[in-house]
Short mmCIF file of C-alpha atoms in Angstrom, two decimals:
data_model
loop_
_atom_site.label_atom_id
_atom_site.label_comp_id
_atom_site.label_asym_id
_atom_site.label_seq_id
_atom_site.Cartn_x
_atom_site.Cartn_y
_atom_site.Cartn_z
CA MET B 1 285.87 146.74 176.76
CA LEU B 2 288.99 145.62 178.40
CA TRP B 3 287.24 143.98 181.33
CA LEU B 4 285.07 142.16 178.90
CA THR B 5 287.91 140.78 177.03
CA SER B 6 289.72 139.70 180.27
CA THR B 7 286.60 137.92 181.51
CA LEU B 8 286.20 136.11 178.37
CA HIS B 9 289.71 135.21 178.47
CA HIS B 10 289.49 133.96 182.22
CA LEU B 11 286.27 131.94 181.44
CA PHE B 12 287.28 130.28 178.06
CA ILE B 13 290.97 130.12 177.81
CA PRO B 14 293.46 128.24 180.11
CA SER B 15 295.98 130.58 181.89
CA HIS B 16 297.82 130.97 185.08
CA ARG B 17 295.15 133.16 186.38
CA ASN B 18 292.46 130.12 186.13
CA ASN B 19 295.09 127.37 187.15
CA PHE B 20 295.48 126.48 183.31
CA ARG B 21 291.85 125.23 182.86
CA ALA B 22 288.83 127.35 181.60
CA LYS B 23 287.14 128.82 184.28
CA LEU B 24 283.72 127.70 183.13
CA LEU B 25 284.98 124.03 183.47
CA HIS B 26 286.00 124.27 187.09
CA LEU B 27 284.22 122.45 189.51
CA ASP B 28 282.66 125.45 191.38
CA PHE B 29 281.40 127.10 187.94
CA LEU B 30 279.89 123.81 187.33
CA ILE B 31 278.13 123.85 190.43
CA VAL B 32 276.94 127.26 189.50
CA LEU B 33 275.54 125.89 186.12
CA ILE B 34 273.85 123.07 187.96
CA ALA B 35 272.09 125.73 190.17
CA ALA B 36 271.01 127.49 187.32
CA ALA B 37 269.76 124.54 185.30
CA THR B 38 268.14 123.47 188.57
CA LEU B 39 266.18 126.92 188.61
CA LEU B 40 265.44 126.46 185.05
CA SER B 41 264.02 122.83 185.40
CA PHE B 42 261.90 123.46 188.63
CA GLY B 43 261.05 127.17 187.49
CA THR B 44 259.55 126.16 184.27
CA GLY B 45 257.11 123.79 186.00
CA TRP B 46 256.26 126.36 188.62
CA LEU B 47 255.54 129.05 186.05
CA GLU B 48 252.97 126.64 184.23
CA LYS B 49 251.18 126.02 187.52
CA THR B 50 250.88 129.34 188.92
CA GLU B 51 249.88 130.84 185.43
CA ILE B 52 251.72 134.14 186.68
CA LEU B 53 252.75 135.04 183.08
CA GLY B 54 250.76 134.41 180.22
CA ILE B 55 251.69 130.97 179.11
CA ALA B 56 251.35 130.03 175.47
CA GLN B 57 250.70 126.51 174.16
CA ASP B 58 253.83 125.63 171.97
CA ILE B 59 251.24 123.71 169.86
CA ARG B 60 248.68 125.88 168.57
CA ILE B 61 245.51 125.34 166.39
CA GLU B 62 246.15 128.36 164.19
CA LYS B 63 249.54 127.39 163.39
CA LEU B 64 248.75 123.69 162.57
CA PHE B 65 246.19 125.10 160.39
CA GLN B 66 248.43 127.59 158.74
CA LEU B 67 251.22 124.93 158.18
CA THR B 68 248.70 122.37 156.79
CA ASN B 69 247.49 124.86 154.34
CA GLU B 70 251.02 125.77 153.50
CA ALA B 71 251.85 122.14 152.87
CA ARG B 72 248.92 121.68 150.63
CA GLN B 73 249.76 124.88 148.69
CA SER B 74 253.11 123.55 148.24
CA GLN B 75 251.57 120.60 146.33
CA GLY B 76 249.52 122.99 144.20
CA LEU B 77 246.28 121.99 146.27
CA PRO B 78 243.74 124.36 147.42
CA PRO B 79 243.88 125.16 151.15
CA LEU B 80 241.16 123.42 153.51
CA HIS B 81 238.43 125.32 155.23
CA TYR B 82 238.29 125.10 159.20
CA SER B 83 235.27 123.55 160.09
CA ASN B 84 234.05 123.91 163.85
CA GLN B 85 232.09 120.42 163.52
CA LEU B 86 235.38 118.69 162.56
CA ALA B 87 237.29 120.54 165.43
CA HIS B 88 234.24 119.46 167.63
CA ALA B 89 234.73 115.80 166.61
CA ALA B 90 238.48 116.09 167.05
CA GLU B 91 238.27 117.30 170.45
CA ASN B 92 235.51 114.55 171.60
CA LYS B 93 238.43 111.88 170.00
CA ALA B 94 241.04 113.41 172.07
CA GLN B 95 239.03 113.45 175.37
CA HIS B 96 237.87 109.91 174.37
CA MET B 97 241.47 108.70 173.77
CA ILE B 98 242.53 110.23 177.45
CA THR B 99 239.02 108.95 179.20
CA ASN B 100 239.72 105.28 177.95
CA ASN B 101 243.40 105.47 177.83
CA TYR B 102 244.11 104.36 174.44
CA TRP B 103 246.44 105.44 171.57
CA ALA B 104 244.99 104.51 168.20
CA HIS B 105 242.67 105.48 165.40
CA PHE B 106 240.11 102.98 166.76
CA GLY B 107 239.72 102.34 170.32
CA SER B 108 237.03 101.48 172.87
CA GLY B 109 234.49 100.55 170.29
CA ARG B 110 234.46 103.83 168.63
CA SER B 111 236.02 104.97 165.10
CA PRO B 112 237.09 108.29 163.73
CA TRP B 113 233.78 108.54 161.83
CA ASP B 114 231.59 107.95 164.75
CA PHE B 115 233.04 111.27 166.07
CA ILE B 116 232.63 112.97 162.94
CA LEU B 117 229.10 112.19 162.35
CA ALA B 118 228.30 112.63 166.04
CA SER B 119 229.50 116.51 165.40
CA GLY B 120 226.69 116.72 162.48
CA TYR B 121 229.40 116.75 159.73
CA SER B 122 227.96 114.09 157.11
CA TYR B 123 230.92 113.37 155.01
CA GLU B 124 231.54 111.56 151.49
CA VAL B 125 235.19 111.12 152.56
CA ALA B 126 236.92 111.76 155.94
CA GLY B 127 240.30 111.09 157.51
CA GLU B 128 242.16 111.28 160.70
CA ASN B 129 245.81 112.24 161.81
CA LEU B 130 247.05 111.89 165.09
CA ALA B 131 250.05 113.21 166.92
CA LYS B 132 251.37 113.13 170.50
CA GLY B 133 254.25 114.09 172.60
CA PHE B 134 255.53 116.87 170.11
CA MET B 135 256.72 120.25 171.78
CA PHE B 136 256.00 122.64 169.03
CA SER B 137 253.66 122.93 166.00
CA GLU B 138 256.16 122.92 163.42
CA GLY B 139 257.47 119.51 164.68
CA VAL B 140 253.81 118.00 164.33
CA VAL B 141 253.42 119.11 160.83
CA ASP B 142 257.11 117.93 160.00
CA GLY B 143 256.37 114.56 161.36
CA TRP B 144 253.26 114.18 159.36
CA ARG B 145 255.24 115.32 156.24
CA ASN B 146 257.83 112.50 156.94
CA SER B 147 255.28 109.79 157.17
CA SER B 148 253.63 108.57 153.72
CA THR B 149 250.29 107.82 155.47
CA HIS B 150 249.82 111.11 157.27
CA TRP B 151 251.18 113.01 154.40
CA ALA B 152 248.83 111.38 152.00
CA ASN B 153 245.80 112.73 154.16
CA ILE B 154 247.33 116.30 154.23
CA THR B 155 247.54 116.29 150.46
CA LYS B 156 244.42 114.64 149.68
CA ALA B 157 242.95 116.46 146.71
CA GLU B 158 239.26 115.51 147.85
CA TYR B 159 239.34 117.05 151.43
CA ASP B 160 237.64 120.32 151.75
CA ASP B 161 237.53 120.91 155.58
CA VAL B 162 239.77 120.41 158.43
CA GLY B 163 239.45 120.63 162.17
CA PHE B 164 242.16 120.20 165.11
CA ALA B 165 242.06 119.59 168.82
CA VAL B 166 244.99 120.11 171.12
CA MET B 167 244.61 118.52 174.40
CA ASN B 168 246.77 117.72 177.44
CA GLY B 169 246.29 114.62 179.56
CA ALA B 170 247.60 111.59 180.94
CA LEU B 171 247.84 108.66 178.31
CA GLU B 172 249.11 105.39 178.99
CA GLY B 173 250.68 106.50 182.25
CA GLU B 174 252.44 109.72 180.87
CA GLU B 175 251.28 113.48 180.87
CA THR B 176 251.47 114.34 176.90
CA THR B 177 249.97 116.52 174.71
CA LEU B 178 247.64 114.93 171.99
CA VAL B 179 246.93 116.44 168.52
CA VAL B 180 243.87 115.22 166.51
CA GLN B 181 243.48 116.41 162.73
CA MET B 182 240.31 115.38 161.38
CA PHE B 183 239.59 115.97 157.46
CA GLY B 184 236.24 115.88 155.50
CA LYS B 185 234.59 116.61 152.39
CA ARG B 186 230.67 117.21 152.91
CA LEU B 187 228.13 115.06 150.89
CA ALA B 188 226.98 116.63 147.96
CA GLN B 189 224.20 119.24 148.05
CA GLU B 190 224.30 118.87 152.00
CA GLN B 191 224.39 121.78 154.29
CA PRO B 192 226.12 121.69 157.62
CA VAL B 193 223.99 120.63 160.59
CA GLU B 194 224.23 121.09 164.30
CA PRO B 195 226.27 118.67 166.30
CA LYS B 196 224.09 115.64 167.69
CA ASP B 197 223.93 113.47 170.62
CA GLU B 198 226.28 110.49 169.86
CA LYS B 199 223.27 108.25 170.92
CA GLN B 200 221.40 109.20 167.51
CA LEU B 201 224.14 107.85 165.46
CA ALA B 202 222.17 104.51 165.07
CA ASP B 203 219.87 105.87 162.46
CA VAL B 204 222.87 106.90 160.29
CA GLY B 205 223.51 104.58 157.35
CA LEU B 206 227.25 104.08 157.86
CA ILE B 207 229.28 102.00 155.57
CA LYS B 208 232.03 100.23 157.67
CA PRO B 209 235.14 101.95 156.71
CA ALA B 210 238.32 100.43 155.10
CA GLN B 211 241.20 99.91 157.14
CA ALA B 212 243.25 101.96 154.83
CA SER B 213 246.58 103.63 155.64
CA GLY B 214 246.38 107.11 157.08
CA VAL B 215 242.70 106.37 158.09
CA GLU B 216 240.20 107.36 155.50
CA SER B 217 236.67 106.58 154.94
CA THR B 218 233.84 106.99 152.47
CA ALA B 219 230.13 106.69 153.75
CA ALA B 220 227.01 106.56 152.22
CA ALA B 221 223.92 109.05 152.37
CA SER B 222 222.90 110.12 155.86
CA ALA B 223 219.76 110.51 157.10
CA VAL B 224 220.41 113.83 158.68
CA GLN B 225 218.75 117.35 157.46
CA PRO B 226 221.63 119.86 156.79
CA LYS B 227 221.75 123.30 158.35
CA GLY B 228 224.47 126.12 158.00
CA GLU B 229 227.98 125.94 159.88
CA ASN B 230 229.69 129.01 160.40
CA ASP B 231 233.14 128.09 159.30
CA PHE B 232 235.50 130.33 161.34
CA VAL B 233 239.37 130.87 161.21
CA PRO B 234 240.87 130.45 164.57
CA ALA B 235 241.96 133.64 166.14
CA THR B 236 245.76 134.41 166.34
CA ILE B 237 247.28 134.90 169.76
CA LYS B 238 248.48 138.30 169.61
CA ASN B 239 249.68 138.80 173.49
CA SER B 240 253.26 139.56 173.10
CA TRP B 241 253.80 138.99 176.60
CA GLN B 242 252.91 135.18 176.60
CA ILE B 243 255.72 133.03 177.19
CA SER B 244 256.00 129.49 175.55
CA ILE B 245 257.53 127.39 178.16
CA ASN B 246 258.76 124.61 176.00
CA THR B 247 260.50 127.22 173.80
CA LEU B 248 262.03 128.75 176.76
CA ALA B 249 263.25 125.45 178.26
CA PHE B 250 264.36 124.29 174.99
CA SER B 251 266.16 127.17 173.90
CA LEU B 252 268.10 127.53 177.28
CA SER B 253 268.98 123.88 177.15
CA THR B 254 270.39 124.09 173.56
CA ALA B 255 272.29 127.38 174.75
CA LEU B 256 273.66 125.70 177.89
CA PHE B 257 275.08 122.55 175.98
CA GLY B 258 276.28 124.61 172.99
CA LEU B 259 278.13 126.88 175.73
CA LEU B 260 279.61 123.86 177.13
CA LEU B 261 280.61 122.41 173.99
CA VAL B 262 282.42 125.56 172.65
CA VAL B 263 284.19 126.06 175.93
CA LEU B 264 285.46 122.54 175.84
CA LEU B 265 286.84 122.73 172.30
CA VAL B 266 288.47 126.10 173.11
CA ASP B 267 289.95 124.69 176.33
CA LEU B 268 291.27 121.68 174.31
CA VAL B 269 292.80 123.75 171.66
CA MET B 270 294.33 126.54 173.61
CA ALA B 271 295.79 123.89 176.24
CA HIS B 272 297.73 122.32 173.36
CA ARG B 273 298.77 125.43 171.82
CA PHE B 274 300.17 126.66 174.98
CA GLY B 275 301.80 123.37 175.79
CA ILE B 276 299.93 123.13 179.09
CA ILE B 277 300.45 119.62 180.83
CA ARG B 278 297.65 119.16 183.51
CA LEU B 279 295.31 116.69 185.13
CA THR B 280 291.98 117.00 184.06
CA GLY B 281 289.04 115.01 182.62
CA LYS B 282 289.24 114.20 178.79
CA ASN B 283 287.92 117.05 176.95
CA ILE B 284 287.32 114.91 173.85
CA ALA B 285 285.18 112.46 175.70
CA HIS B 286 283.08 115.38 177.21
CA VAL B 287 282.69 116.70 173.81
CA ILE B 288 281.29 113.44 172.50
CA PHE B 289 278.95 113.41 175.48
CA ILE B 290 277.57 116.77 175.03
CA ALA B 291 277.27 116.50 171.35
CA THR B 292 275.22 113.35 171.98
CA LEU B 293 273.00 115.31 173.98
CA ILE B 294 272.62 118.05 171.64
CA ILE B 295 271.54 115.50 168.88
CA GLY B 296 269.27 113.94 171.62
CA LEU B 297 267.22 116.97 172.05
CA TYR B 298 266.05 116.75 168.39
CA PHE B 299 264.56 113.44 169.54
CA ILE B 300 263.05 114.95 172.60
CA LYS B 301 261.35 117.58 170.77
CA ASN B 302 259.58 115.60 168.32
CA GLY B 303 257.01 113.12 169.72
CA GLY B 304 255.28 110.21 168.32
CA LEU B 305 252.82 109.27 165.49
CA ILE B 306 250.32 106.52 165.12
CA LEU B 307 250.11 104.69 161.65
CA MET E 1 314.96 119.89 166.61
CA LEU E 2 311.91 120.25 168.68
CA THR E 3 308.53 119.66 166.84
CA LYS E 4 305.27 120.32 167.78
CA ARG E 5 302.43 117.92 166.80
CA SER E 6 299.16 119.44 166.05
CA ILE E 7 295.99 119.13 167.96
CA THR E 8 294.66 116.65 165.39
CA HIS E 9 297.63 114.45 165.94
CA LYS E 10 297.30 114.63 169.68
CA VAL E 11 293.75 113.79 169.58
CA LYS E 12 294.48 110.98 167.24
CA ASP E 13 297.20 109.56 169.42
CA ASP E 14 294.62 109.70 172.42
CA LEU E 15 291.91 107.78 170.44
CA HIS E 16 294.31 105.60 169.16
CA ALA E 17 295.89 104.54 172.80
CA HIS E 18 292.37 104.08 174.08
CA VAL E 19 290.68 102.78 171.20
CA LEU E 20 288.39 100.39 172.87
CA GLU E 21 287.23 102.73 175.55
CA TYR E 22 286.04 105.42 172.97
CA LEU E 23 284.56 102.73 170.87
CA LEU E 24 282.45 101.89 173.80
CA LEU E 25 281.63 105.50 174.55
CA PHE E 26 280.62 106.06 170.98
CA THR E 27 278.65 102.76 171.09
CA SER E 28 276.92 103.84 173.95
CA ALA E 29 276.09 107.30 172.56
CA MET E 30 274.60 105.50 169.36
CA ILE E 31 272.54 103.19 171.49
CA PHE E 32 271.29 106.26 173.67
CA LEU E 33 270.26 108.16 170.65
CA LEU E 34 268.64 104.80 169.40
CA PHE E 35 266.46 104.54 172.32
CA LEU E 36 265.54 108.08 172.37
CA SER E 37 264.16 107.80 168.88
CA LEU E 38 262.17 104.39 169.68
CA PHE E 39 260.59 106.20 172.73
CA ARG E 40 259.51 109.26 170.87
CA GLY E 41 256.12 110.83 172.54
CA GLN E 42 257.19 108.90 175.86
CA PRO E 43 259.19 111.44 177.77
CA SER E 44 259.31 109.26 180.90
CA LYS E 45 261.35 106.53 179.07
CA GLN E 46 263.26 108.88 177.45
CA PHE E 47 264.52 110.08 180.89
CA ILE E 48 265.25 106.70 181.96
CA ALA E 49 267.14 106.14 179.06
CA THR E 50 269.06 109.52 179.70
CA SER E 51 269.78 108.68 183.40
CA VAL E 52 271.24 105.26 182.13
CA PHE E 53 273.52 107.15 179.54
CA VAL E 54 274.69 109.68 182.09
CA LEU E 55 275.50 106.98 184.70
CA TYR E 56 277.44 104.69 181.92
CA TYR E 57 279.40 108.10 181.17
CA ILE E 58 280.50 108.47 184.72
CA VAL E 59 281.43 105.08 185.06
CA TRP E 60 283.23 105.09 181.73
CA GLY E 61 285.31 108.30 182.96
CA ILE E 62 286.32 106.53 186.37
CA THR E 63 287.41 103.34 184.31
CA HIS E 64 289.25 105.42 181.55
CA HIS E 65 291.32 107.17 184.35
CA THR E 66 291.86 104.49 186.24
CA ARG E 67 293.33 102.74 183.39
CA ASP E 68 295.21 105.73 182.33
CA GLN E 69 296.47 106.06 185.73
CA SER E 70 295.31 109.56 185.95
CA LEU E 71 292.49 109.01 188.48
CA HIS E 72 291.84 111.89 190.85
CA LEU E 73 288.96 112.86 192.92
CA LYS E 74 288.70 116.15 191.11
CA ILE E 75 288.50 114.33 187.80
CA VAL E 76 285.77 111.99 189.29
CA PHE E 77 283.93 115.00 190.40
CA GLU E 78 284.22 116.60 186.93
CA TYR E 79 282.38 113.68 185.35
CA ILE E 80 279.74 113.67 187.91
CA LEU E 81 279.05 117.14 187.73
CA ILE E 82 278.84 117.31 183.93
CA GLY E 83 276.52 114.21 184.25
CA ALA E 84 274.29 115.84 186.97
CA LEU E 85 274.18 118.97 184.62
CA ALA E 86 273.05 116.94 181.60
CA MET E 87 270.25 115.17 183.87
CA ILE E 88 268.99 118.26 185.26
CA VAL E 89 268.84 120.35 181.86
CA LEU E 90 266.98 117.19 180.35
CA ARG E 91 264.67 116.79 183.42
CA ALA E 92 263.25 120.30 182.39
CA LEU E 93 262.20 118.88 179.04
CA LEU E 94 261.15 115.45 179.83
CA VAL E 95 259.38 115.62 183.15
#
């Protein structure tokens, strides 16, 4: 216990033993921290590529589904059912955006309704939310919550079903994670149908959707014959050994900056209390710098939305 | 009779003595956060903004201590190492 106290004293508090500057702020220790940070930076990339450990996606469909329904229930709305067809439409939309390098609801001659109809889902009303570059599922739904148009889609009472796609890819020159959320309500008295070839869309009577906020549409009757769809709830990942790389990197980054902030403040206060006069960098300036980076982590964690 | 000033007085004195420099530092921090917000979902651009901010911080430190007549090689290395640490940590998140 005495050893621990002595070590903490040496690391955090200026004294004759550490040349009147917290050891954690010495140049040699900063080099050690840089080496550790370098390991973190390259190690996380290596872990992702080698797949030695089970790597979990930080943005998970089951989590998005759960958070979406919790958001609806907080507004007194019934939960949405998970639709494989809307999920299929969302996957196709995500892949289409990556292949054709665009980030928009309407792009490369296709609309969200094209993908929904091609999946075999004939809708009375439908909608789409998009997100990219987020690190965590909670951030995605919070981002949608804070946007009136996206929130309007999530809390639209008319929707019955939802489907998600989460896809990694290069978009506009950057590796990113896309999230596509498709909403829908089936046409009345219609059963779900098998997904069809996109080229068969031509015989579907489609009303051109209005360019409303949050991107929603109503459509006339479809010529497709209904069939059954097995609505299924995505399975929850139960493997406790899986490591979320983004969570690991983010947590370690926050911890490192937090530690630096604490040691700078403690060193500043204790040096003043002991009346130490010394030639060092300005702790106040370092505190402003590190505090800015900690706030910056919030912006890095949250990605972008499209209106 | 000797009186000891409180830590807040000492910090205030330092800020008052170098008000323009600290204002520039604070402004650069706000601009950096603004660019991070503008470049949401674009990690490569956020990394560029981070690099520029870190570089500015190192230059600020050297300039500040030069004007304060307290510039020493150890202090220059201190700003460079803290800047380098920030760059490497944020690289893990952005690249």
